Amino acid sequence: MTDLTISGLARDGGVGVETVRYYQRRGLLETPPDAGGVRRYGEADRRRLRFIRSAQTAGFTLEQIGELLALDAGQDRARARELAQARLVELDARIAELEGARTALRRLARACGDGGKGPCPIITAFEGHG
């Protein structure tokens, strides 16, 4: 799939046209030359946009994505691996936090379902964290 307009590229990448323009302003995507009033995007642009979206899904920031894109051009695998490992540490911390929250919420839900007297443990637990 080549010779896409900006709207075709955006649609194919699952983003809006303004998102494509934003990525261009940030230097993540090239802005092709104007050819008769229409800019045309190719397969490389399509792959790059999909890479950006996939990297965002993995939790990389746009700055980190820019660095990964630059590393790809330079073939710096060590730095790319370092960025990925740092992201894994962040994800592991977030997962541990979410698992702790899930455990606490399960405990509160069980306590709420025990049918005891007084206010609901779920409500009182969250009231103190306002």
mmCIF file with all atom_site columns, C-alpha atoms in Angstrom:
data_model
loop_
_atom_site.group_PDB
_atom_site.id
_atom_site.type_symbol
_atom_site.label_atom_id
_atom_site.label_alt_id
_atom_site.label_comp_id
_atom_site.label_asym_id
_atom_site.label_entity_id
_atom_site.label_seq_id
_atom_site.pdbx_PDB_ins_code
_atom_site.Cartn_x
_atom_site.Cartn_y
_atom_site.Cartn_z
_atom_site.occupancy
_atom_site.B_iso_or_equiv
_atom_site.pdbx_formal_charge
_atom_site.auth_seq_id
_atom_site.auth_comp_id
_atom_site.auth_asym_id
_atom_site.auth_atom_id
_atom_site.pdbx_PDB_model_num
ATOM 1   C CA . MET A 1 1   ? 0.000   0.000   0.000  1.00 0.00 ? 1   MET A CA 1
ATOM 2   C CA . THR A 1 2   ? 1.771   3.134   -1.210 1.00 0.00 ? 2   THR A CA 1
ATOM 3   C CA . ASP A 1 3   ? 0.858   6.590   -2.408 1.00 0.00 ? 3   ASP A CA 1
ATOM 4   C CA . LEU A 1 4   ? -1.412  7.377   0.533  1.00 0.00 ? 4   LEU A CA 1
ATOM 5   C CA . THR A 1 5   ? -2.827  10.790  1.330  1.00 0.00 ? 5   THR A CA 1
ATOM 6   C CA . ILE A 1 6   ? -2.482  12.006  4.905  1.00 0.00 ? 6   ILE A CA 1
ATOM 7   C CA . SER A 1 7   ? -6.033  10.845  5.643  1.00 0.00 ? 7   SER A CA 1
ATOM 8   C CA . GLY A 1 8   ? -5.279  7.401   4.198  1.00 0.00 ? 8   GLY A CA 1
ATOM 9   C CA . LEU A 1 9   ? -2.092  7.161   6.236  1.00 0.00 ? 9   LEU A CA 1
ATOM 10  C CA . ALA A 1 10  ? -3.936  8.245   9.376  1.00 0.00 ? 10  ALA A CA 1
ATOM 11  C CA . ARG A 1 11  ? -6.769  5.777   8.789  1.00 0.00 ? 11  ARG A CA 1
ATOM 12  C CA . ASP A 1 12  ? -4.308  2.943   8.101  1.00 0.00 ? 12  ASP A CA 1
ATOM 13  C CA . GLY A 1 13  ? -2.387  3.796   11.273 1.00 0.00 ? 13  GLY A CA 1
ATOM 14  C CA . GLY A 1 14  ? -5.502  4.030   13.423 1.00 0.00 ? 14  GLY A CA 1
ATOM 15  C CA . VAL A 1 15  ? -4.977  7.702   14.256 1.00 0.00 ? 15  VAL A CA 1
ATOM 16  C CA . GLY A 1 16  ? -6.442  11.032  13.233 1.00 0.00 ? 16  GLY A CA 1
ATOM 17  C CA . VAL A 1 17  ? -4.960  13.374  10.656 1.00 0.00 ? 17  VAL A CA 1
ATOM 18  C CA . GLU A 1 18  ? -4.019  15.830  13.414 1.00 0.00 ? 18  GLU A CA 1
ATOM 19  C CA . THR A 1 19  ? -2.060  13.077  15.149 1.00 0.00 ? 19  THR A CA 1
ATOM 20  C CA . VAL A 1 20  ? -0.043  12.502  11.970 1.00 0.00 ? 20  VAL A CA 1
ATOM 21  C CA . ARG A 1 21  ? 0.632   16.241  11.775 1.00 0.00 ? 21  ARG A CA 1
ATOM 22  C CA . TYR A 1 22  ? 1.635   16.280  15.433 1.00 0.00 ? 22  TYR A CA 1
ATOM 23  C CA . TYR A 1 23  ? 4.114   13.452  14.852 1.00 0.00 ? 23  TYR A CA 1
ATOM 24  C CA . GLN A 1 24  ? 5.490   15.439  11.922 1.00 0.00 ? 24  GLN A CA 1
ATOM 25  C CA . ARG A 1 25  ? 5.937   18.542  14.084 1.00 0.00 ? 25  ARG A CA 1
ATOM 26  C CA . ARG A 1 26  ? 7.724   16.399  16.679 1.00 0.00 ? 26  ARG A CA 1
ATOM 27  C CA . GLY A 1 27  ? 10.047  15.052  13.987 1.00 0.00 ? 27  GLY A CA 1
ATOM 28  C CA . LEU A 1 28  ? 8.820   11.474  14.286 1.00 0.00 ? 28  LEU A CA 1
ATOM 29  C CA . LEU A 1 29  ? 7.361   11.385  10.765 1.00 0.00 ? 29  LEU A CA 1
ATOM 30  C CA . GLU A 1 30  ? 8.651   13.062  7.629  1.00 0.00 ? 30  GLU A CA 1
ATOM 31  C CA . THR A 1 31  ? 6.518   15.635  5.847  1.00 0.00 ? 31  THR A CA 1
ATOM 32  C CA . PRO A 1 32  ? 6.653   14.713  2.163  1.00 0.00 ? 32  PRO A CA 1
ATOM 33  C CA . PRO A 1 33  ? 6.894   17.414  -0.485 1.00 0.00 ? 33  PRO A CA 1
ATOM 34  C CA . ASP A 1 34  ? 3.686   18.886  -1.810 1.00 0.00 ? 34  ASP A CA 1
ATOM 35  C CA . ALA A 1 35  ? 2.962   17.284  -5.199 1.00 0.00 ? 35  ALA A CA 1
ATOM 36  C CA . GLY A 1 36  ? 0.260   19.292  -6.905 1.00 0.00 ? 36  GLY A CA 1
ATOM 37  C CA . GLY A 1 37  ? -1.498  20.303  -3.706 1.00 0.00 ? 37  GLY A CA 1
ATOM 38  C CA . VAL A 1 38  ? -1.410  16.814  -2.147 1.00 0.00 ? 38  VAL A CA 1
ATOM 39  C CA . ARG A 1 39  ? 1.272   15.185  -0.040 1.00 0.00 ? 39  ARG A CA 1
ATOM 40  C CA . ARG A 1 40  ? 1.788   11.484  -0.723 1.00 0.00 ? 40  ARG A CA 1
ATOM 41  C CA . TYR A 1 41  ? 2.990   8.948   1.831  1.00 0.00 ? 41  TYR A CA 1
ATOM 42  C CA . GLY A 1 42  ? 4.590   5.603   1.097  1.00 0.00 ? 42  GLY A CA 1
ATOM 43  C CA . GLU A 1 43  ? 5.136   2.237   2.697  1.00 0.00 ? 43  GLU A CA 1
ATOM 44  C CA . ALA A 1 44  ? 8.036   3.518   4.834  1.00 0.00 ? 44  ALA A CA 1
ATOM 45  C CA . ASP A 1 45  ? 5.758   6.194   6.325  1.00 0.00 ? 45  ASP A CA 1
ATOM 46  C CA . ARG A 1 46  ? 3.101   3.576   6.998  1.00 0.00 ? 46  ARG A CA 1
ATOM 47  C CA . ARG A 1 47  ? 5.613   1.300   8.778  1.00 0.00 ? 47  ARG A CA 1
ATOM 48  C CA . ARG A 1 48  ? 7.005   4.207   10.781 1.00 0.00 ? 48  ARG A CA 1
ATOM 49  C CA . LEU A 1 49  ? 3.539   5.301   11.932 1.00 0.00 ? 49  LEU A CA 1
ATOM 50  C CA . ARG A 1 50  ? 2.714   1.752   12.983 1.00 0.00 ? 50  ARG A CA 1
ATOM 51  C CA . PHE A 1 51  ? 6.014   1.569   14.854 1.00 0.00 ? 51  PHE A CA 1
ATOM 52  C CA . ILE A 1 52  ? 5.196   4.794   16.708 1.00 0.00 ? 52  ILE A CA 1
ATOM 53  C CA . ARG A 1 53  ? 1.759   3.498   17.685 1.00 0.00 ? 53  ARG A CA 1
ATOM 54  C CA . SER A 1 54  ? 3.117   0.111   18.793 1.00 0.00 ? 54  SER A CA 1
ATOM 55  C CA . ALA A 1 55  ? 5.876   1.740   20.844 1.00 0.00 ? 55  ALA A CA 1
ATOM 56  C CA . GLN A 1 56  ? 3.304   4.004   22.507 1.00 0.00 ? 56  GLN A CA 1
ATOM 57  C CA . THR A 1 57  ? 1.205   0.950   23.344 1.00 0.00 ? 57  THR A CA 1
ATOM 58  C CA . ALA A 1 58  ? 4.294   -0.528  25.013 1.00 0.00 ? 58  ALA A CA 1
ATOM 59  C CA . GLY A 1 59  ? 4.462   2.631   27.125 1.00 0.00 ? 59  GLY A CA 1
ATOM 60  C CA . PHE A 1 60  ? 7.362   4.458   25.501 1.00 0.00 ? 60  PHE A CA 1
ATOM 61  C CA . THR A 1 61  ? 7.163   8.255   25.532 1.00 0.00 ? 61  THR A CA 1
ATOM 62  C CA . LEU A 1 62  ? 7.375   10.198  22.288 1.00 0.00 ? 62  LEU A CA 1
ATOM 63  C CA . GLU A 1 63  ? 10.884  11.289  23.279 1.00 0.00 ? 63  GLU A CA 1
ATOM 64  C CA . GLN A 1 64  ? 11.932  7.678   23.759 1.00 0.00 ? 64  GLN A CA 1
ATOM 65  C CA . ILE A 1 65  ? 10.271  6.722   20.475 1.00 0.00 ? 65  ILE A CA 1
ATOM 66  C CA . GLY A 1 66  ? 12.231  9.446   18.728 1.00 0.00 ? 66  GLY A CA 1
ATOM 67  C CA . GLU A 1 67  ? 15.411  8.059   20.224 1.00 0.00 ? 67  GLU A CA 1
ATOM 68  C CA . LEU A 1 68  ? 14.483  4.518   19.160 1.00 0.00 ? 68  LEU A CA 1
ATOM 69  C CA . LEU A 1 69  ? 13.834  5.726   15.625 1.00 0.00 ? 69  LEU A CA 1
ATOM 70  C CA . ALA A 1 70  ? 17.212  7.472   15.558 1.00 0.00 ? 70  ALA A CA 1
ATOM 71  C CA . LEU A 1 71  ? 18.890  4.373   16.975 1.00 0.00 ? 71  LEU A CA 1
ATOM 72  C CA . ASP A 1 72  ? 17.351  2.247   14.255 1.00 0.00 ? 72  ASP A CA 1
ATOM 73  C CA . ALA A 1 73  ? 19.051  4.414   11.660 1.00 0.00 ? 73  ALA A CA 1
ATOM 74  C CA . GLY A 1 74  ? 22.349  4.022   13.510 1.00 0.00 ? 74  GLY A CA 1
ATOM 75  C CA . GLN A 1 75  ? 21.906  0.348   14.388 1.00 0.00 ? 75  GLN A CA 1
ATOM 76  C CA . ASP A 1 76  ? 22.675  1.000   18.088 1.00 0.00 ? 76  ASP A CA 1
ATOM 77  C CA . ARG A 1 77  ? 21.264  -2.185  19.554 1.00 0.00 ? 77  ARG A CA 1
ATOM 78  C CA . ALA A 1 78  ? 22.861  -1.679  22.962 1.00 0.00 ? 78  ALA A CA 1
ATOM 79  C CA . ARG A 1 79  ? 21.044  1.628   23.548 1.00 0.00 ? 79  ARG A CA 1
ATOM 80  C CA . ALA A 1 80  ? 17.772  0.230   22.178 1.00 0.00 ? 80  ALA A CA 1
ATOM 81  C CA . ARG A 1 81  ? 18.082  -2.713  24.567 1.00 0.00 ? 81  ARG A CA 1
ATOM 82  C CA . GLU A 1 82  ? 18.859  -0.302  27.432 1.00 0.00 ? 82  GLU A CA 1
ATOM 83  C CA . LEU A 1 83  ? 15.687  1.686   26.688 1.00 0.00 ? 83  LEU A CA 1
ATOM 84  C CA . ALA A 1 84  ? 13.632  -1.503  26.521 1.00 0.00 ? 84  ALA A CA 1
ATOM 85  C CA . GLN A 1 85  ? 15.058  -2.772  29.804 1.00 0.00 ? 85  GLN A CA 1
ATOM 86  C CA . ALA A 1 86  ? 14.301  0.549   31.503 1.00 0.00 ? 86  ALA A CA 1
ATOM 87  C CA . ARG A 1 87  ? 10.744  0.344   30.213 1.00 0.00 ? 87  ARG A CA 1
ATOM 88  C CA . LEU A 1 88  ? 10.471  -3.212  31.572 1.00 0.00 ? 88  LEU A CA 1
ATOM 89  C CA . VAL A 1 89  ? 11.536  -2.009  35.033 1.00 0.00 ? 89  VAL A CA 1
ATOM 90  C CA . GLU A 1 90  ? 8.814   0.670   34.882 1.00 0.00 ? 90  GLU A CA 1
ATOM 91  C CA . LEU A 1 91  ? 6.237   -1.877  33.739 1.00 0.00 ? 91  LEU A CA 1
ATOM 92  C CA . ASP A 1 92  ? 7.218   -4.329  36.473 1.00 0.00 ? 92  ASP A CA 1
ATOM 93  C CA . ALA A 1 93  ? 6.779   -1.598  39.105 1.00 0.00 ? 93  ALA A CA 1
ATOM 94  C CA . ARG A 1 94  ? 3.379   -0.671  37.676 1.00 0.00 ? 94  ARG A CA 1
ATOM 95  C CA . ILE A 1 95  ? 2.307   -4.327  37.564 1.00 0.00 ? 95  ILE A CA 1
ATOM 96  C CA . ALA A 1 96  ? 3.325   -4.779  41.209 1.00 0.00 ? 96  ALA A CA 1
ATOM 97  C CA . GLU A 1 97  ? 1.323   -1.677  42.113 1.00 0.00 ? 97  GLU A CA 1
ATOM 98  C CA . LEU A 1 98  ? -1.732  -2.952  40.216 1.00 0.00 ? 98  LEU A CA 1
ATOM 99  C CA . GLU A 1 99  ? -1.439  -6.411  41.772 1.00 0.00 ? 99  GLU A CA 1
ATOM 100 C CA . GLY A 1 100 ? -1.362  -4.811  45.218 1.00 0.00 ? 100 GLY A CA 1
ATOM 101 C CA . ALA A 1 101 ? -4.445  -2.774  44.373 1.00 0.00 ? 101 ALA A CA 1
ATOM 102 C CA . ARG A 1 102 ? -6.219  -5.896  43.091 1.00 0.00 ? 102 ARG A CA 1
ATOM 103 C CA . THR A 1 103 ? -5.397  -7.814  46.295 1.00 0.00 ? 103 THR A CA 1
ATOM 104 C CA . ALA A 1 104 ? -6.646  -4.949  48.471 1.00 0.00 ? 104 ALA A CA 1
ATOM 105 C CA . LEU A 1 105 ? -9.832  -4.572  46.436 1.00 0.00 ? 105 LEU A CA 1
ATOM 106 C CA . ARG A 1 106 ? -10.540 -8.315  46.592 1.00 0.00 ? 106 ARG A CA 1
ATOM 107 C CA . ARG A 1 107 ? -10.124 -8.192  50.374 1.00 0.00 ? 107 ARG A CA 1
ATOM 108 C CA . LEU A 1 108 ? -12.497 -5.215  50.617 1.00 0.00 ? 108 LEU A CA 1
ATOM 109 C CA . ALA A 1 109 ? -15.054 -6.855  48.336 1.00 0.00 ? 109 ALA A CA 1
ATOM 110 C CA . ARG A 1 110 ? -15.021 -10.003 50.497 1.00 0.00 ? 110 ARG A CA 1
ATOM 111 C CA . ALA A 1 111 ? -15.417 -7.895  53.648 1.00 0.00 ? 111 ALA A CA 1
ATOM 112 C CA . CYS A 1 112 ? -18.281 -6.001  52.053 1.00 0.00 ? 112 CYS A CA 1
ATOM 113 C CA . GLY A 1 113 ? -19.992 -9.247  51.072 1.00 0.00 ? 113 GLY A CA 1
ATOM 114 C CA . ASP A 1 114 ? -19.710 -10.775 54.545 1.00 0.00 ? 114 ASP A CA 1
ATOM 115 C CA . GLY A 1 115 ? -22.934 -9.022  55.520 1.00 0.00 ? 115 GLY A CA 1
ATOM 116 C CA . GLY A 1 116 ? -21.572 -7.397  58.651 1.00 0.00 ? 116 GLY A CA 1
ATOM 117 C CA . LYS A 1 117 ? -23.064 -4.349  60.290 1.00 0.00 ? 117 LYS A CA 1
ATOM 118 C CA . GLY A 1 118 ? -21.936 -0.775  59.738 1.00 0.00 ? 118 GLY A CA 1
ATOM 119 C CA . PRO A 1 119 ? -20.710 1.078   56.710 1.00 0.00 ? 119 PRO A CA 1
ATOM 120 C CA . CYS A 1 120 ? -19.422 -0.721  53.630 1.00 0.00 ? 120 CYS A CA 1
ATOM 121 C CA . PRO A 1 121 ? -15.659 -1.388  53.973 1.00 0.00 ? 121 PRO A CA 1
ATOM 122 C CA . ILE A 1 122 ? -15.099 -0.363  50.349 1.00 0.00 ? 122 ILE A CA 1
ATOM 123 C CA . ILE A 1 123 ? -16.635 3.072   50.884 1.00 0.00 ? 123 ILE A CA 1
ATOM 124 C CA . THR A 1 124 ? -14.836 3.704   54.172 1.00 0.00 ? 124 THR A CA 1
ATOM 125 C CA . ALA A 1 125 ? -11.494 2.558   52.715 1.00 0.00 ? 125 ALA A CA 1
ATOM 126 C CA . PHE A 1 126 ? -11.692 5.110   49.920 1.00 0.00 ? 126 PHE A CA 1
ATOM 127 C CA . GLU A 1 127 ? -13.020 7.944   52.076 1.00 0.00 ? 127 GLU A CA 1
ATOM 128 C CA . GLY A 1 128 ? -9.688  8.203   53.860 1.00 0.00 ? 128 GLY A CA 1
ATOM 129 C CA . HIS A 1 129 ? -7.763  8.680   50.597 1.00 0.00 ? 129 HIS A CA 1
ATOM 130 C CA . GLY A 1 130 ? -9.565  11.810  49.348 1.00 0.00 ? 130 GLY A CA 1
#
